[in-house]
Each structure stands twice: as C-alpha cells, then as structure tokens.
Amino acid sequence: LAPVAVVIGAVRARQTSTHRPSRIRARVPRVAASRATTTDEEYVSFEGLRLDGRRAREIRATTIVLGVDATVDGSCEYAVGNTRVLATVEGPTEYRAVGSEGDLEPTCAVEARHRESAFAQDGAREARRYDRRAQEFSRTLTGVLESAIVGTLMPRARIRVTTQVLANDGGARAAAVNAATLALIDAGVPLRDMLAAVTVGYIDGHVLVDVNRAEERARGVELTLCAFAGGGDGDAHVVVGEQLDRGKCAVDVFESMHDLALAATRVVGARMRKATLKRTRSLATSRALEKF
C-alpha cells in the first residue's frame, strides 16, 4: 500500500462536522428466522423499524470535532448517536527502550490505552483500577493502529494514543477506533488509508448495522469490523481486523454480517474524510489570514 501522509497544522481551531443517519445499500441474502437469537422484546417491528426508529441498515447520526485539546499533538471527539468518545495523541516523540544500550528502534512504537468512564453507562458504578475488557481492547487497538500507521517514515519514535469513553450507548469500541484514527490525522501522523470501524449485530433474524445499547443487551451475536475505507492511494476495503462476540453463528449469517459491516465502513469512512477535509480547509484559511 502506498503511504498517504495527512498533515494537519498546529492551529487548534474547533471544527464540527455533523452527519445525518445513512442507510447502507448492499446486496445481502436474507437469513432464516429459525437461526435467530430469540428475545422477549421486539427489536424490529413489523414495519422494519428498530427501537430508535432506524431501519436495519441505517447508521446513527455522527458528530466529529477535531482539535478539542490544545495540550496534546492531536485530539478528536467522536460522537455517534448518544455514544461519545474522546481520543488524544501524544507524539511522535523520540523513543528509547528502557535498559537498551544498542541502537534505537528502526520503526515507530505505538502504545494505545482504552478507558471507560464510570458514568459512561446507565447507573453509577465504582471506578475500577483494572478493567480486563479495557486492557484486552487496548491491545487490540494497538495492533489495529500499527497496521494503519506508516511506521517506517518515523523510525525511533513513539506514539501514545488514549481513548476515553464519555458516554456508551452502543458501538463504543468501533467509535474508539474511529476517534483514534481522526486524532492521529489531527497530529499529522502518516496513515496508509482512512481506517473505519463499525459494529453489526444479529437479533431476531435481522442483521442490524451500528447497534445501540438496548440492542446490545439482547445478547445477540455481534461483529466488530475494522477496514480501510478506501478513497485514497491504498487498496479499498482491506479488512484490518474483525472480532465476533457472544457465541457462534451459521456461515450464511456471518457472511451477511461481514458484507453489511464492510459496506458500512465505506459510509463511516466517507464521513470521517469529509470532516478531515473540512478541518484542513479551516486551518488553511486561518494560516492565510495570519500572513496578512
């Protein structure tokens, strides 16, 4: 893949980009209802509407704000529906391993940390010193970001990425990946392509794109997929990673979930690219005005 260097200036002007819900158009075969996860509550009505009024293939409205924290090199506040994630990036900075006496690392080291606020979900809970799920996703996020960052252009450097879930109404892990990608772009880190993620669920014989918190409580099968959204110099629709949670499913169910998730990453990636271009134009205008 040819590297795509996205450089954002140091001016920290707030730029907000809001996108309305979008329906994913993909040819996906219908799944037999007998293989569905049975629940007492009706998550998809007879008219094909979900609990929040969306269709099965619609993504929630997205709000993207770049440059929200001037104390770090890059930051982004990513909101999809009522889910809100804040991502910050420190670096790239010179890095030397502790106790090493030889040369520095030939490539860039990425350290990702994922946290969830105690008030992110419904009901107050005590803050935990060690969250096993957060630690596991931190390692997954590190691997995903390492595959997207062009580390050979920044040898002997280190990048620290932190994602904080402020409100969790479903799809927090996918939102964290998208927020981290935008924060890296805001910090001027070269990426191979725009990395986008989405969570797809399977409930009552329906494949639902971008599940919310109520749909996650149905305990159906969920697929979180990360892929290059395309549109740059890199190959389009290159799957970086995917994770299937909460049980097993039939092959045709997985294929339908995979196809819809892959189509949804293109829509999410287009929204992220539009917000990035809007931010770049704003910075270019601010720099032009500073010269006069």
Coordinates of C-alpha atoms in Angstrom, one line a residue:
L1 CA 0.0 0.0 0.0
A2 CA 1.3 3.4 -0.9
P3 CA 1.6 5.7 2.2
V4 CA -0.8 8.6 2.4
A5 CA 0.6 11.4 4.5
V6 CA -2.2 13.5 6.0
V7 CA -0.7 16.6 7.7
I8 CA -2.7 18.9 9.9
G9 CA -1.2 22.2 11.1
A10 CA -0.8 23.2 14.7
V11 CA -3.6 25.7 14.8
R12 CA -6.3 24.3 17.1
A13 CA -9.5 25.8 15.6
R14 CA -12.6 23.9 16.6
Q15 CA -14.4 22.4 13.6
T16 CA -17.6 20.4 13.9
S17 CA -19.0 18.1 11.3
T18 CA -22.4 16.5 11.7
H19 CA -23.9 13.8 9.5
R20 CA -27.4 12.5 9.5
P21 CA -28.3 8.8 9.6
S22 CA -27.5 6.9 6.4
R23 CA -28.9 3.7 5.0
I24 CA -26.4 1.1 3.9
R25 CA -27.2 -0.3 0.4
A26 CA -25.7 -3.8 0.0
R27 CA -26.9 -7.0 -1.6
V28 CA -27.1 -9.3 1.4
P29 CA -29.2 -12.5 1.4
R30 CA -31.9 -12.8 4.0
V31 CA -31.2 -15.0 6.9
A32 CA -33.5 -17.7 8.1
A33 CA -35.5 -16.6 11.2
S34 CA -35.1 -20.0 12.8
R35 CA -31.5 -19.3 13.4
A36 CA -32.1 -16.0 15.1
T37 CA -31.5 -15.1 18.7
T38 CA -34.8 -15.3 20.5
T39 CA -35.7 -12.5 22.8
D40 CA -38.8 -11.4 24.7
E41 CA -38.7 -7.8 23.4
E42 CA -39.4 -6.9 19.8
Y43 CA -36.3 -5.2 18.5
V44 CA -37.5 -4.9 14.9
S45 CA -41.2 -4.0 14.3
F46 CA -43.4 -5.4 11.6
E47 CA -42.8 -2.2 9.6
G48 CA -39.0 -2.9 9.7
L49 CA -38.2 -0.2 12.3
R50 CA -35.9 -0.6 15.2
L51 CA -36.3 0.8 18.8
D52 CA -34.8 4.2 17.9
G53 CA -36.7 4.5 14.6
R54 CA -33.9 3.5 12.3
R55 CA -34.0 0.8 9.5
A56 CA -31.9 -2.3 9.9
R57 CA -29.2 -0.8 7.6
E58 CA -29.1 2.7 8.9
I59 CA -26.2 4.3 10.8
R60 CA -26.8 6.8 13.6
A61 CA -26.0 10.5 13.2
T62 CA -22.3 11.3 13.6
T63 CA -20.7 14.4 15.0
I64 CA -16.9 14.9 14.7
V65 CA -14.9 17.6 16.3
L66 CA -11.1 17.8 15.7
G67 CA -8.6 19.7 17.7
V68 CA -10.6 19.8 21.0
D69 CA -7.5 19.6 23.3
A70 CA -4.6 22.0 22.7
T71 CA -2.3 20.3 25.2
V72 CA -1.7 17.3 23.0
D73 CA -0.4 16.8 19.5
G74 CA -3.8 15.6 18.2
S75 CA -7.3 15.1 19.5
C76 CA -10.8 14.3 18.4
E77 CA -14.2 14.0 19.9
Y78 CA -16.3 11.4 18.0
A79 CA -20.0 11.0 18.7
V80 CA -22.3 8.5 17.0
G81 CA -25.8 8.7 18.4
N82 CA -25.5 9.1 22.2
T83 CA -22.1 7.3 22.2
R84 CA -19.3 9.8 22.7
V85 CA -15.5 9.0 22.7
L86 CA -12.6 11.4 23.2
A87 CA -9.2 10.4 21.7
T88 CA -5.9 12.1 22.2
V89 CA -2.4 11.5 20.6
E90 CA 1.0 12.4 22.0
G91 CA 3.9 12.2 19.6
P92 CA 5.6 11.1 17.6
T93 CA 8.5 11.6 20.1
E94 CA 12.0 10.1 20.3
Y95 CA 11.8 6.7 21.9
R96 CA 14.5 4.5 23.5
A97 CA 13.6 1.3 25.3
V98 CA 14.4 1.2 29.0
G99 CA 17.7 -0.6 29.6
S100 CA 18.7 -0.7 25.9
E101 CA 22.3 0.0 25.1
G102 CA 22.2 -0.5 21.3
D103 CA 20.6 1.5 18.5
L104 CA 17.1 2.8 18.8
E105 CA 14.1 1.0 17.3
P106 CA 14.0 1.0 13.5
T107 CA 10.3 1.6 13.4
C108 CA 7.6 3.6 15.2
A109 CA 6.3 2.2 18.5
V110 CA 2.6 2.6 19.2
E111 CA 1.0 2.5 22.6
A112 CA -2.8 2.6 22.8
R113 CA -4.8 2.8 26.0
H114 CA -8.6 2.5 26.2
R115 CA -10.6 3.6 29.2
E116 CA -14.3 3.9 30.0
S117 CA -15.7 6.5 32.4
A118 CA -17.6 5.3 35.5
F119 CA -20.6 7.4 34.3
A120 CA -20.5 6.2 30.7
Q121 CA -23.3 3.7 31.1
D122 CA -26.7 3.8 32.8
G123 CA -26.4 3.8 36.5
A124 CA -23.4 4.8 38.6
R125 CA -20.6 2.3 39.2
E126 CA -17.4 2.3 41.1
A127 CA -14.3 3.1 39.1
R128 CA -12.0 0.1 38.6
R129 CA -8.3 0.1 38.8
Y130 CA -8.0 -2.8 36.4
D131 CA -10.6 -3.4 33.7
R132 CA -9.9 -6.7 31.9
R133 CA -12.1 -5.8 28.9
A134 CA -10.5 -2.4 28.5
Q135 CA -7.0 -4.0 28.7
E136 CA -7.9 -6.5 26.1
F137 CA -9.3 -3.9 23.8
S138 CA -6.2 -1.7 24.4
R139 CA -4.0 -4.5 22.9
T140 CA -6.4 -4.9 20.0
L141 CA -6.4 -1.2 19.3
T142 CA -2.6 -1.1 19.4
G143 CA -2.4 -3.8 16.7
V144 CA -5.1 -2.1 14.5
L145 CA -3.4 1.2 14.7
E146 CA 0.1 -0.3 14.0
S147 CA -1.3 -1.7 10.7
A148 CA -2.6 1.7 9.7
I149 CA 0.4 3.9 10.7
V150 CA 3.4 4.1 8.3
G151 CA 6.0 3.4 10.9
T152 CA 8.9 3.3 8.5
L153 CA 8.6 7.0 8.0
M154 CA 9.1 7.7 11.7
P155 CA 11.9 5.3 12.9
R156 CA 13.0 5.5 16.6
A157 CA 9.7 7.2 17.5
R158 CA 6.8 6.5 19.8
I159 CA 3.1 7.5 19.6
R160 CA 0.8 7.3 22.6
V161 CA -2.9 7.1 21.8
T162 CA -5.6 7.3 24.6
T163 CA -9.3 6.8 24.0
Q164 CA -11.8 7.7 26.8
V165 CA -15.5 6.6 26.5
L166 CA -17.5 9.5 27.9
A167 CA -21.0 8.0 27.0
N168 CA -21.7 4.4 26.0
D169 CA -24.9 3.9 24.1
G170 CA -23.6 1.0 22.0
G171 CA -20.8 0.7 19.5
A172 CA -18.2 2.2 21.8
R173 CA -15.3 0.1 20.5
A174 CA -15.9 1.0 16.9
A175 CA -16.2 4.6 17.9
A176 CA -12.9 4.4 19.8
V177 CA -11.1 3.1 16.6
N178 CA -12.6 5.9 14.5
A179 CA -11.8 8.6 17.1
A180 CA -8.2 7.3 17.4
T181 CA -7.8 7.4 13.6
L182 CA -9.0 11.0 13.4
A183 CA -6.8 12.0 16.3
L184 CA -3.8 10.6 14.5
I185 CA -4.7 12.6 11.4
D186 CA -5.0 15.7 13.6
A187 CA -1.5 15.0 14.9
G188 CA -0.1 14.8 11.4
V189 CA 0.8 11.1 11.6
P190 CA 1.1 9.5 8.1
L191 CA -1.5 6.7 7.6
R192 CA -1.8 4.2 4.8
D193 CA -5.5 5.0 4.4
M194 CA -8.6 6.1 6.4
L195 CA -9.3 3.4 9.0
A196 CA -13.0 3.0 9.8
A197 CA -14.8 0.6 12.1
V198 CA -18.5 -0.4 12.7
T199 CA -20.4 -2.9 14.9
V200 CA -23.1 -5.2 13.4
G201 CA -25.5 -7.3 15.4
Y202 CA -27.8 -10.2 14.7
I203 CA -31.1 -10.2 16.6
D204 CA -34.4 -12.0 15.8
G205 CA -33.3 -13.0 12.3
H206 CA -32.2 -9.4 11.3
V207 CA -28.7 -8.1 10.7
L208 CA -28.6 -4.7 12.3
V209 CA -25.9 -2.1 11.4
D210 CA -24.5 0.1 14.2
V211 CA -26.2 -1.4 17.2
N212 CA -27.2 0.8 20.2
R213 CA -27.1 -0.1 23.9
A214 CA -30.6 -1.5 24.0
E215 CA -29.8 -3.9 21.1
E216 CA -26.5 -4.9 22.7
R217 CA -28.5 -6.0 25.8
A218 CA -30.3 -8.5 23.6
R219 CA -27.1 -10.7 23.9
G220 CA -27.2 -11.4 20.2
V221 CA -24.1 -12.2 18.0
E222 CA -22.0 -9.1 17.3
L223 CA -19.3 -8.5 14.7
T224 CA -16.9 -5.5 15.0
L225 CA -15.0 -4.9 11.8
C226 CA -12.1 -2.5 11.0
A227 CA -11.2 -1.9 7.4
F228 CA -9.5 0.7 5.2
A229 CA -12.4 2.7 3.8
G230 CA -10.7 3.4 0.5
G231 CA -10.8 6.6 -1.4
G232 CA -7.0 7.2 -1.1
D233 CA -3.9 5.7 -2.6
G234 CA -4.4 2.5 -0.6
D235 CA -6.5 -0.5 -1.6
A236 CA -10.2 -0.1 -0.9
H237 CA -11.9 -2.4 1.6
V238 CA -8.9 -4.0 3.1
V239 CA -10.0 -5.7 6.3
V240 CA -7.6 -4.9 9.1
G241 CA -9.3 -6.8 11.9
E242 CA -12.7 -8.3 12.9
Q243 CA -14.0 -9.8 16.1
L244 CA -17.1 -12.0 16.7
D245 CA -18.5 -11.8 20.2
R246 CA -21.3 -13.5 22.1
G247 CA -21.4 -17.0 20.7
K248 CA -21.3 -18.7 17.3
C249 CA -23.4 -18.3 14.2
A250 CA -24.0 -20.1 10.9
V251 CA -21.8 -19.4 7.9
D252 CA -24.5 -17.6 6.0
V253 CA -25.3 -15.4 9.0
F254 CA -21.6 -14.4 9.3
E255 CA -21.3 -13.7 5.6
S256 CA -24.3 -11.4 5.7
M257 CA -22.9 -9.6 8.8
H258 CA -19.5 -9.3 7.2
D259 CA -20.8 -7.9 3.9
L260 CA -23.0 -5.3 5.7
A261 CA -20.2 -4.3 8.0
L262 CA -17.8 -3.9 5.1
A263 CA -20.3 -1.7 3.3
A264 CA -20.9 0.4 6.4
T265 CA -17.2 1.1 6.8
R266 CA -17.3 2.9 3.4
V267 CA -20.1 5.2 4.7
V268 CA -18.3 5.9 8.0
G269 CA -15.0 6.5 6.2
A270 CA -16.6 9.0 3.9
R271 CA -18.0 10.9 6.9
M272 CA -14.5 10.9 8.5
R273 CA -12.8 12.0 5.3
K274 CA -15.3 14.8 4.9
A275 CA -14.7 16.1 8.4
T276 CA -10.9 15.9 7.9
L277 CA -11.1 17.9 4.7
K278 CA -13.3 20.5 6.4
R279 CA -10.8 20.8 9.2
T280 CA -7.9 21.1 6.7
R281 CA -9.7 23.9 4.8
S282 CA -10.3 25.7 8.1
L283 CA -6.7 25.5 9.0
A284 CA -5.6 26.7 5.6
T285 CA -7.9 29.7 5.8
S286 CA -6.6 30.6 9.3
R287 CA -3.0 30.4 8.1
A288 CA -3.7 32.5 5.1
L289 CA -5.3 35.2 7.2
E290 CA -2.3 35.2 9.6
K291 CA 0.0 36.3 6.8
F292 CA -1.9 39.5 6.2

